[in-house]
Short mmCIF file of C-alpha atoms in Angstrom, two decimals:
data_model
loop_
_atom_site.label_atom_id
_atom_site.label_comp_id
_atom_site.label_asym_id
_atom_site.label_seq_id
_atom_site.Cartn_x
_atom_site.Cartn_y
_atom_site.Cartn_z
CA MET C 1 -27.58 -33.54 94.65
CA LYS C 2 -28.01 -30.03 93.42
CA ARG C 3 -26.59 -30.97 90.05
CA VAL C 4 -28.87 -33.83 89.90
CA LEU C 5 -31.76 -31.56 90.41
CA LEU C 6 -30.66 -29.21 87.77
CA CYS C 7 -30.03 -31.88 85.41
CA ALA C 8 -33.50 -32.97 85.99
CA LEU C 9 -34.75 -29.77 85.52
CA PHE C 10 -33.09 -29.14 82.28
CA VAL C 11 -34.43 -32.44 81.02
CA MET C 12 -38.05 -31.62 81.71
CA LEU C 13 -37.89 -28.16 80.34
CA THR C 14 -36.11 -29.34 77.32
CA GLN C 15 -38.96 -32.32 76.77
CA THR C 16 -41.65 -29.64 77.74
CA SER C 17 -40.32 -27.41 74.62
CA ILE C 18 -40.03 -30.50 72.03
CA ALA C 19 -43.61 -31.63 73.01
CA ALA C 20 -45.13 -28.26 72.63
CA ARG C 21 -43.29 -27.82 69.11
CA ALA C 22 -44.63 -31.38 68.04
CA LEU C 23 -48.27 -30.26 68.97
CA SER C 24 -47.87 -27.09 67.22
CA ASP C 25 -46.88 -28.59 64.05
CA GLU C 26 -49.68 -30.87 64.25
CA LYS C 27 -52.14 -28.04 65.08
CA ARG C 28 -50.65 -26.48 62.02
CA LEU C 29 -51.01 -29.64 59.78
CA HIS C 30 -54.58 -29.74 60.65
CA GLN C 31 -55.35 -26.13 59.87
CA TRP C 32 -57.58 -25.08 57.10
CA LEU C 33 -55.19 -22.68 55.01
CA VAL C 34 -55.95 -21.04 51.61
CA GLN C 35 -52.49 -19.19 49.91
CA PRO C 36 -52.67 -16.73 48.77
CA LYS C 37 -55.33 -14.71 50.12
CA ALA C 38 -55.28 -11.77 48.00
CA CYS C 39 -55.27 -11.04 44.42
CA ILE C 40 -53.47 -8.08 42.85
CA VAL C 41 -55.41 -6.49 39.77
CA GLN C 42 -54.58 -3.43 37.54
CA LYS C 43 -57.75 -1.13 38.29
CA LEU C 44 -61.24 -2.08 39.96
CA GLY C 45 -63.51 -4.29 37.86
CA ASP C 46 -60.47 -6.08 36.34
CA THR C 47 -60.94 -10.06 36.65
CA CYS C 48 -58.32 -11.73 38.78
CA GLU C 49 -57.55 -15.35 37.58
CA ILE C 50 -55.63 -16.75 40.44
CA GLU C 51 -54.38 -20.49 41.46
CA ILE C 52 -54.91 -21.18 44.99
CA ILE C 53 -53.28 -23.88 47.13
CA ILE C 54 -55.41 -25.25 49.50
CA THR C 55 -54.50 -27.36 53.02
CA LEU C 56 -57.17 -29.18 54.49
CA PRO C 57 -57.27 -30.98 57.80
CA PRO C 58 -58.55 -34.61 57.72
CA LEU C 59 -62.17 -34.87 56.74
CA PRO C 60 -64.77 -37.04 58.06
CA PRO C 61 -65.70 -39.34 54.98
CA GLY C 62 -68.12 -37.93 52.41
CA LEU C 63 -68.46 -35.49 49.67
CA TYR C 64 -67.41 -32.35 49.91
CA CYS C 65 -67.51 -29.24 47.52
CA TYR C 66 -65.62 -25.96 47.06
CA TYR C 67 -67.89 -22.90 46.74
CA GLN C 68 -66.86 -19.01 45.56
CA ASN C 69 -69.71 -17.14 47.43
CA LYS C 70 -72.62 -19.36 46.59
CA LEU C 71 -71.39 -20.62 43.44
CA ARG C 72 -70.23 -24.44 43.27
CA LEU C 73 -67.08 -24.88 41.82
CA MET C 74 -66.18 -28.58 41.90
CA CYS C 75 -66.86 -31.45 44.31
CA PHE C 76 -64.58 -34.16 45.99
CA ASP C 77 -64.55 -37.20 47.95
CA ALA C 78 -62.91 -36.93 51.50
CA GLN C 79 -60.19 -39.71 50.43
CA ALA C 80 -58.90 -37.63 47.56
CA PRO C 81 -59.10 -34.10 48.12
CA MET C 82 -58.15 -31.45 45.57
CA MET C 83 -55.71 -29.38 47.00
CA GLN C 84 -55.40 -26.53 43.95
CA LEU C 85 -57.75 -24.73 42.36
CA THR C 86 -58.03 -21.73 39.78
CA LEU C 87 -60.45 -19.12 40.74
CA ASN C 88 -62.00 -15.93 38.82
CA TYR C 89 -63.42 -13.06 40.40
CA THR C 90 -63.87 -9.36 40.16
CA GLN C 91 -64.56 -8.49 43.66
CA SER C 92 -63.46 -10.04 47.41
CA ILE C 93 -65.22 -13.61 47.45
CA LEU C 94 -65.99 -15.92 50.21
CA PHE C 95 -64.08 -19.52 49.44
CA SER C 96 -65.43 -22.09 51.53
CA ILE C 97 -65.79 -25.97 51.54
CA GLN C 98 -69.23 -27.40 52.35
CA ASN C 99 -70.67 -31.19 52.77
CA GLN C 100 -73.49 -32.65 50.85
CA GLU C 101 -75.67 -31.04 53.46
CA ASN C 102 -74.47 -27.35 52.33
CA GLU C 103 -72.82 -27.12 56.00
CA ILE C 104 -69.95 -24.76 55.92
CA PHE C 105 -66.82 -26.68 57.31
CA TYR C 106 -64.49 -24.18 56.45
CA SER C 107 -64.21 -20.63 54.93
CA GLN C 108 -61.69 -17.95 53.92
CA GLN C 109 -62.17 -14.49 52.50
CA LEU C 110 -59.93 -13.98 49.46
CA GLU C 111 -59.33 -10.23 48.91
CA ILE C 112 -58.84 -8.49 45.43
CA LYS C 113 -56.32 -5.52 45.52
CA THR C 114 -56.03 -2.91 42.99
CA ARG C 115 -52.53 -1.39 41.70
CA GLU C 116 -53.97 1.96 40.71
CA SER C 117 -55.02 3.82 43.70
CA LYS C 118 -57.97 5.90 41.79
CA LYS C 119 -61.24 4.36 42.32
CA LYS C 120 -63.55 4.54 38.99
CA VAL C 121 -67.30 4.90 39.11
CA ARG C 122 -69.88 5.19 36.80
CA ARG C 123 -70.95 8.31 35.32
CA ALA C 124 -74.60 9.57 36.14
CA ARG C 125 -74.93 11.40 32.96
CA ASP C 126 -73.53 10.85 29.44
CA PRO C 127 -70.05 12.20 28.45
CA TRP C 128 -70.77 15.30 26.32
CA SER C 129 -74.08 16.18 27.66
CA LEU C 130 -73.90 19.40 29.37
CA PHE C 131 -77.10 20.65 27.35
CA MET B 1 -94.78 5.77 11.58
CA GLY B 2 -91.42 5.07 13.66
CA VAL B 3 -92.32 7.43 16.18
CA LYS B 4 -95.71 5.83 16.92
CA VAL B 5 -94.17 2.40 17.22
CA LEU B 6 -91.68 4.05 19.46
CA SER B 7 -94.36 5.57 21.40
CA ALA B 8 -96.34 2.47 21.60
CA MET B 9 -93.67 0.41 23.11
CA LEU B 10 -92.69 2.72 25.47
CA ILE B 11 -95.40 5.05 26.57
CA LYS B 12 -98.28 2.49 27.75
CA PRO B 13 -96.30 0.99 30.61
CA PHE B 14 -94.66 4.11 31.17
CA TYR B 15 -98.19 5.99 31.38
CA PHE B 16 -98.98 4.28 34.87
CA ILE B 17 -95.52 4.92 36.70
CA ALA B 18 -95.81 8.80 35.26
CA LYS B 19 -99.48 9.40 36.53
CA ALA B 20 -98.72 7.60 39.81
CA SER B 21 -95.61 9.63 40.39
CA LEU B 22 -97.33 13.02 39.60
CA LYS B 23 -100.27 12.19 41.85
CA ALA B 24 -97.69 11.67 44.68
CA CYS B 25 -95.76 14.88 43.86
CA SER B 26 -99.32 16.47 44.04
CA VAL B 27 -99.82 15.52 47.59
CA GLY B 28 -96.75 16.49 48.68
CA LEU B 29 -95.15 12.83 48.68
CA CYS B 30 -92.68 13.79 45.95
CA ALA B 31 -90.20 15.54 48.34
CA LEU B 32 -90.07 12.63 50.47
CA PHE B 33 -89.41 10.21 47.47
CA LEU B 34 -86.71 12.54 46.19
CA PHE B 35 -84.77 12.81 49.54
CA VAL B 36 -85.49 9.42 51.19
CA PRO B 37 -82.61 8.12 53.19
CA PHE B 38 -80.98 5.07 51.64
CA PRO B 39 -78.00 3.45 52.93
CA VAL B 40 -74.81 3.83 51.09
CA LEU B 41 -73.63 0.73 49.54
CA ALA B 42 -69.71 1.09 48.20
CA GLU B 43 -69.45 -2.02 46.45
CA PRO B 44 -67.11 -2.15 43.33
CA GLU B 45 -68.47 -1.31 39.78
CA ASP B 46 -67.75 -2.81 36.51
CA CYS B 47 -66.09 -0.22 34.77
CA SER B 48 -64.75 -1.89 31.67
CA ASN B 49 -66.31 0.61 29.44
CA ASN B 50 -64.00 3.67 30.05
CA GLU B 51 -65.96 6.41 28.69
CA GLN B 52 -68.77 5.66 31.04
CA CYS B 53 -66.60 5.63 33.85
CA ILE B 54 -64.71 8.27 35.61
CA GLU B 55 -61.90 8.54 38.02
CA THR B 56 -62.96 9.74 41.45
CA ASP B 57 -61.69 12.96 43.05
CA GLN B 58 -60.56 14.28 39.78
CA TRP B 59 -61.95 16.78 37.27
CA SER B 60 -62.74 15.68 33.75
CA ILE B 61 -62.91 18.20 31.42
CA GLY B 62 -63.19 17.95 27.53
CA ILE B 63 -63.59 20.50 25.03
CA ALA B 64 -65.13 19.55 21.43
CA LEU B 65 -64.77 21.57 18.07
CA GLY B 66 -66.78 20.61 14.94
CA LEU B 67 -69.84 21.52 13.02
CA GLY B 68 -73.41 21.14 14.04
CA VAL B 69 -76.93 22.78 14.14
CA LYS B 70 -79.53 22.74 16.53
CA SER B 71 -82.51 24.36 15.77
CA ASN B 72 -85.36 25.88 17.83
CA PRO B 73 -88.98 24.71 18.09
CA VAL B 74 -90.01 28.32 19.44
CA LYS B 75 -91.32 30.73 16.65
CA GLY B 76 -88.93 33.10 16.23
CA GLY B 77 -85.93 31.28 17.79
CA ASP B 78 -83.56 30.89 14.96
CA ALA B 79 -81.72 27.56 14.35
CA ILE B 80 -78.55 27.99 15.90
CA PRO B 81 -75.01 26.60 14.35
CA GLN B 82 -72.92 24.69 17.08
CA VAL B 83 -69.41 24.50 17.13
CA LEU B 84 -68.41 23.90 20.66
CA LEU B 85 -69.28 21.01 22.95
CA ILE B 86 -68.18 20.62 26.53
CA ASP B 87 -67.85 17.76 28.89
CA ILE B 88 -67.10 18.52 32.48
CA ALA B 89 -67.46 16.19 35.61
CA TRP B 90 -65.99 15.19 39.12
CA TYR B 91 -66.97 12.47 41.14
CA GLY B 92 -66.16 11.87 44.65
CA GLU B 93 -67.07 8.69 46.88
CA ASN B 94 -70.68 9.80 46.66
CA ALA B 95 -70.97 13.66 45.69
CA TYR B 96 -70.74 14.54 42.22
CA PHE B 97 -71.09 17.33 39.48
CA ASP B 98 -71.42 16.13 35.99
CA ASN B 99 -72.38 18.52 32.90
CA GLY B 100 -74.47 20.83 35.03
CA GLU B 101 -76.00 18.19 37.59
CA LEU B 102 -75.04 18.10 41.28
CA GLY B 103 -76.10 15.34 42.96
CA TYR B 104 -75.20 12.78 45.51
CA ARG B 105 -75.25 8.90 44.86
CA TRP B 106 -76.74 6.92 47.49
CA LEU B 107 -76.74 3.35 45.88
CA GLN B 108 -73.79 1.97 43.85
CA ASP B 109 -73.38 -1.78 42.95
CA GLN B 110 -72.79 -3.79 40.26
CA ASP B 111 -76.04 -3.58 38.47
CA PHE B 112 -77.85 -0.56 40.16
CA THR B 113 -77.02 2.94 40.79
CA ALA B 114 -78.96 5.61 42.01
CA GLU B 115 -78.81 9.27 42.88
CA SER B 116 -80.39 12.54 43.69
CA TYR B 117 -79.40 15.73 42.24
CA ILE B 118 -80.15 19.13 41.63
CA THR B 119 -79.95 20.80 37.92
CA PHE B 120 -81.57 23.43 35.85
CA ASP B 121 -84.46 22.94 33.58
CA ARG B 122 -82.83 22.76 29.97
CA GLU B 123 -86.54 23.81 28.42
CA ARG B 124 -85.51 27.40 29.10
CA ALA B 125 -82.66 27.25 26.66
CA TYR B 126 -84.91 27.58 23.47
CA PHE B 127 -85.96 31.09 24.83
CA SER B 128 -82.76 33.04 24.25
CA PHE B 129 -79.92 32.78 21.80
CA TRP B 130 -77.27 33.30 23.96
CA ASP B 131 -77.81 30.83 26.46
CA PRO B 132 -75.30 28.35 26.74
CA ALA B 133 -77.39 25.63 25.40
CA ASN B 134 -77.70 27.19 22.22
CA ILE B 135 -74.03 27.35 21.77
CA ILE B 136 -73.26 24.00 23.32
CA VAL B 137 -74.65 20.97 21.57
CA ASN B 138 -77.06 18.09 23.71
CA THR B 139 -75.93 14.71 22.79
CA GLY B 140 -79.18 13.65 24.18
CA VAL B 141 -82.16 15.50 22.56
CA ALA B 142 -82.10 18.88 20.99
CA SER B 143 -84.28 20.97 18.47
CA PRO B 144 -85.36 21.34 14.94
CA VAL B 145 -83.30 21.91 12.37
CA ASN B 146 -85.29 24.02 9.84
CA PRO B 147 -88.22 26.03 10.69
CA SER B 148 -91.22 25.34 8.60
CA PRO B 149 -93.10 27.85 6.84
CA SER B 150 -96.27 29.13 9.06
CA SER B 151 -99.67 28.34 7.96
CA PRO B 152 -101.67 31.15 7.13
CA ASP B 153 -104.24 30.81 9.65
CA GLU B 154 -101.65 30.59 12.49
CA GLU B 155 -101.31 33.35 15.02
CA ASN B 156 -98.64 35.56 14.33
CA VAL B 157 -96.57 34.96 17.82
CA SER B 158 -93.04 34.94 18.21
CA LEU B 159 -90.19 34.95 20.72
CA ASP B 160 -89.88 38.77 20.70
CA GLN B 161 -93.45 39.50 22.01
CA ILE B 162 -93.84 36.95 25.04
CA SER B 163 -92.57 37.84 28.53
CA SER B 164 -89.36 36.27 29.69
CA ARG B 165 -89.02 32.82 30.56
CA ASN B 166 -86.90 31.88 33.74
CA TRP B 167 -84.79 29.03 34.55
CA ALA B 168 -86.12 26.60 36.67
CA VAL B 169 -84.06 24.58 39.27
CA LEU B 170 -85.36 20.95 39.55
CA VAL B 171 -84.45 18.45 42.18
CA GLY B 172 -84.57 14.61 41.00
CA THR B 173 -83.99 11.27 41.62
CA LYS B 174 -82.75 8.67 39.13
CA ALA B 175 -82.04 4.95 39.01
CA HIS B 176 -80.21 3.00 36.50
CA TYR B 177 -79.88 -0.59 35.93
CA TYR B 178 -77.10 -2.03 33.84
CA THR B 179 -76.97 -5.44 32.69
CA GLY B 180 -74.19 -6.48 30.01
CA SER B 181 -74.25 -3.60 27.30
CA HIS B 182 -77.63 -2.57 28.05
CA LYS B 183 -78.63 0.39 30.72
CA TRP B 184 -82.11 1.21 31.72
CA SER B 185 -82.90 4.59 33.49
CA LEU B 186 -85.68 6.26 35.21
CA ALA B 187 -85.93 9.95 36.41
CA VAL B 188 -88.18 11.84 38.51
CA GLU B 189 -87.47 15.81 38.47
CA SER B 190 -89.55 18.29 40.27
CA ASP B 191 -89.27 22.06 40.17
CA ILE B 192 -88.15 23.48 43.48
CA SER B 193 -87.69 27.12 42.44
CA GLY B 194 -91.40 27.82 42.25
CA VAL B 195 -90.60 28.99 38.48
CA HIS B 196 -93.21 26.71 36.87
CA ASN B 197 -93.87 23.81 39.82
CA GLY B 198 -94.04 21.17 37.10
CA GLN B 199 -92.31 17.67 36.93
CA ARG B 200 -90.68 15.75 34.27
CA ILE B 201 -90.29 11.96 34.36
CA SER B 202 -87.96 10.14 31.67
CA LEU B 203 -87.41 6.48 31.23
CA SER B 204 -84.74 5.60 28.98
CA TYR B 205 -82.93 2.34 27.33
CA GLN B 206 -79.48 2.63 25.99
CA LYS B 207 -77.39 0.00 23.93
CA ILE B 208 -73.79 0.36 23.68
CA TRP B 209 -71.70 -1.16 21.26
CA SER B 210 -67.84 -0.59 21.42
CA GLY B 211 -64.75 -2.32 19.69
CA GLU B 212 -60.67 -1.33 20.06
CA GLY B 213 -61.10 2.54 20.77
CA TRP B 214 -64.69 3.15 19.74
CA ARG B 215 -68.19 3.13 21.15
CA PHE B 216 -71.48 3.49 19.62
CA GLN B 217 -74.88 4.16 21.79
CA LEU B 218 -78.29 4.33 20.90
CA ARG B 219 -80.90 5.52 23.16
CA PRO B 220 -84.64 5.51 22.80
CA SER B 221 -86.15 7.43 25.75
CA VAL B 222 -89.37 8.91 26.61
CA VAL B 223 -90.17 11.90 28.70
CA TYR B 224 -93.42 13.29 30.47
CA LYS B 225 -93.62 17.00 30.79
CA SER B 226 -96.39 17.80 33.42
CA ASP B 227 -98.81 20.69 32.30
CA LYS B 228 -97.64 23.20 34.77
CA LEU B 229 -94.01 22.75 33.00
CA ILE B 230 -95.36 22.59 29.43
CA ASP B 231 -97.92 25.72 30.18
CA TYR B 232 -95.08 27.84 31.81
CA TYR B 233 -93.04 27.63 28.99
CA TYR B 234 -95.54 27.37 25.87
CA GLY B 235 -98.62 28.85 27.28
CA LEU B 236 -99.90 32.20 26.18
CA ASN B 237 -101.83 34.60 28.43
CA ALA B 238 -102.16 38.05 29.71
CA GLN B 239 -98.55 38.42 30.46
CA ASP B 240 -97.50 38.09 27.05
CA ASN B 241 -97.61 40.88 24.59
CA VAL B 242 -100.13 38.67 22.11
CA SER B 243 -103.56 39.18 20.97
CA THR B 244 -106.12 37.43 23.14
CA ASN B 245 -107.05 35.32 20.13
CA ALA B 246 -103.52 33.61 20.49
CA TYR B 247 -103.86 32.80 24.41
CA PHE B 248 -103.04 29.23 24.83
CA GLU B 249 -102.87 26.84 28.14
CA GLY B 250 -100.19 24.02 27.26
CA SER B 251 -100.58 20.54 28.62
CA GLY B 252 -98.55 17.95 29.68
CA GLY B 253 -97.74 14.71 27.37
CA PHE B 254 -95.17 12.36 26.61
CA GLN B 255 -92.36 13.24 24.16
CA PRO B 256 -90.36 10.10 22.85
CA SER B 257 -87.12 10.56 21.13
CA LEU B 258 -84.07 8.69 19.97
CA SER B 259 -80.36 9.70 20.06
CA ALA B 260 -77.34 8.38 18.97
CA LEU B 261 -73.60 8.86 19.88
CA TYR B 262 -70.33 7.74 18.09
CA ILE B 263 -66.86 8.23 19.83
CA LYS B 264 -63.82 7.17 18.06
CA GLU B 265 -60.62 7.40 20.14
CA LEU B 266 -57.85 9.00 17.78
CA ASN B 267 -55.11 8.82 20.63
CA GLU B 268 -54.66 9.23 24.30
CA ASP B 269 -56.16 12.88 24.16
CA TRP B 270 -58.30 13.27 20.87
CA GLN B 271 -61.43 11.91 19.75
CA LEU B 272 -63.95 11.99 17.04
CA ILE B 273 -67.44 12.62 18.05
CA VAL B 274 -70.51 12.18 16.00
CA ASN B 275 -73.96 12.64 17.34
CA GLY B 276 -77.73 13.08 16.52
CA SER B 277 -80.92 13.08 18.08
CA TYR B 278 -84.73 13.27 17.18
CA GLN B 279 -87.60 14.10 19.56
CA HIS B 280 -91.28 14.26 18.88
CA LEU B 281 -93.28 16.60 20.94
CA ASN B 282 -96.62 16.33 22.32
CA LYS B 283 -99.72 17.96 21.03
CA GLY B 284 -100.19 19.91 24.22
CA MET B 285 -96.91 21.59 23.29
CA THR B 286 -97.10 21.74 19.54
CA ASN B 287 -100.43 23.43 19.49
CA SER B 288 -99.25 26.26 21.02
CA PRO B 289 -98.81 29.51 18.57
CA LEU B 290 -95.37 30.05 20.01
CA VAL B 291 -94.54 26.54 18.71
CA GLU B 292 -93.91 25.94 15.01
CA ARG B 293 -92.71 22.59 14.84
CA LYS B 294 -93.67 18.68 16.12
CA HIS B 295 -90.33 17.71 16.41
CA VAL B 296 -86.83 18.73 17.33
CA SER B 297 -83.47 17.26 16.09
CA SER B 298 -79.91 17.94 16.13
CA ILE B 299 -76.81 16.78 14.83
CA PHE B 300 -72.89 17.14 15.79
CA PHE B 301 -69.88 16.06 13.88
CA GLY B 302 -66.40 17.52 15.65
CA PHE B 303 -63.29 16.53 17.45
CA GLY B 304 -62.75 16.34 21.32
CA TYR B 305 -59.55 17.15 23.24
CA ARG B 306 -59.81 15.65 26.56
CA PHE B 307 -57.65 17.52 29.24
#
């Protein structure tokens, strides 16, 4: 009797674990994902040209557009979404997907990182202008 | 003719700004404007033009040797040969020192920068040969090359006769607007040392052409100098050892100028530097018996080394 109970408990735990994993996979598949999330340039101010891969959850039927901050990049139908895109930017941006009513469905901050640790700034005076 | 055209283009819109600013200064609002607290924005800048940009937290020191000449609008002030040019700057996150200017930058983004600062009034440099300004050339605006002979009816006044003119400490605020290779700057400066209690307002436009290892910039500008500033340096009164016939009260006015700078990188450390400038002086200054030219100009050709 004790063995039967232990077996039943084992089966229940196993089934729960499998169900949880399946749910997790399903959730992951339905997540909005943009990769990579950061781009590395030599120094601040350099333009980053990067190809991003987008994982989209199922979208309600309709027309959607990708935006780089407030700039519309391209539009597509929900049935045939674009999953790859090349972006150009010089500072961190907000990448988003919006519907025709300009409602943001999903968004992702894309960072820009520099190899040179030193920051460069504009000078307040011209060079060689002590007097 | 060129100066008249330049004046007409720059002075008319600038006149109202200058007058309004000076009026504000006269009622004590100037200090408020100069130190008005603004949030510090730390957006990254477009520093594609390396010569205009500088690495933070690091001294930038350059010395140039060459041939140049800078003359003096003041009677008795000799034209000075210039052989040495210095460039010294340090920038932190917001604080900076740049060629004699100590300041704090409170706005910094892609298109705009603005800073408040203290500096000394370079007008004083005309009154003493051994001032650094007479050894080191200004890439902005300098002074006349060849003194002209005095007319017979001019008062016989020279630098040796007048009382000493002091250095004034100015506090100022500058704003710059950048668009592509164009740059607009507006600066308001006021004497806080009590030397002359005058003001100076300048507006300049700068256009930069650049290529592989070279850069050329042209900058027309106009500066308004107040009555008090001009009168302190170029006015003559009982404190000066001159006859009463020579007494003169200076008055403020606009001084348009044009300057050019060419820099060619020869290698990682050395660069060729050529610059020249021309500045037209206002009548309130040139009518002074102490001033003998209606314009100032300078030229320099040399080789710079950056440490």
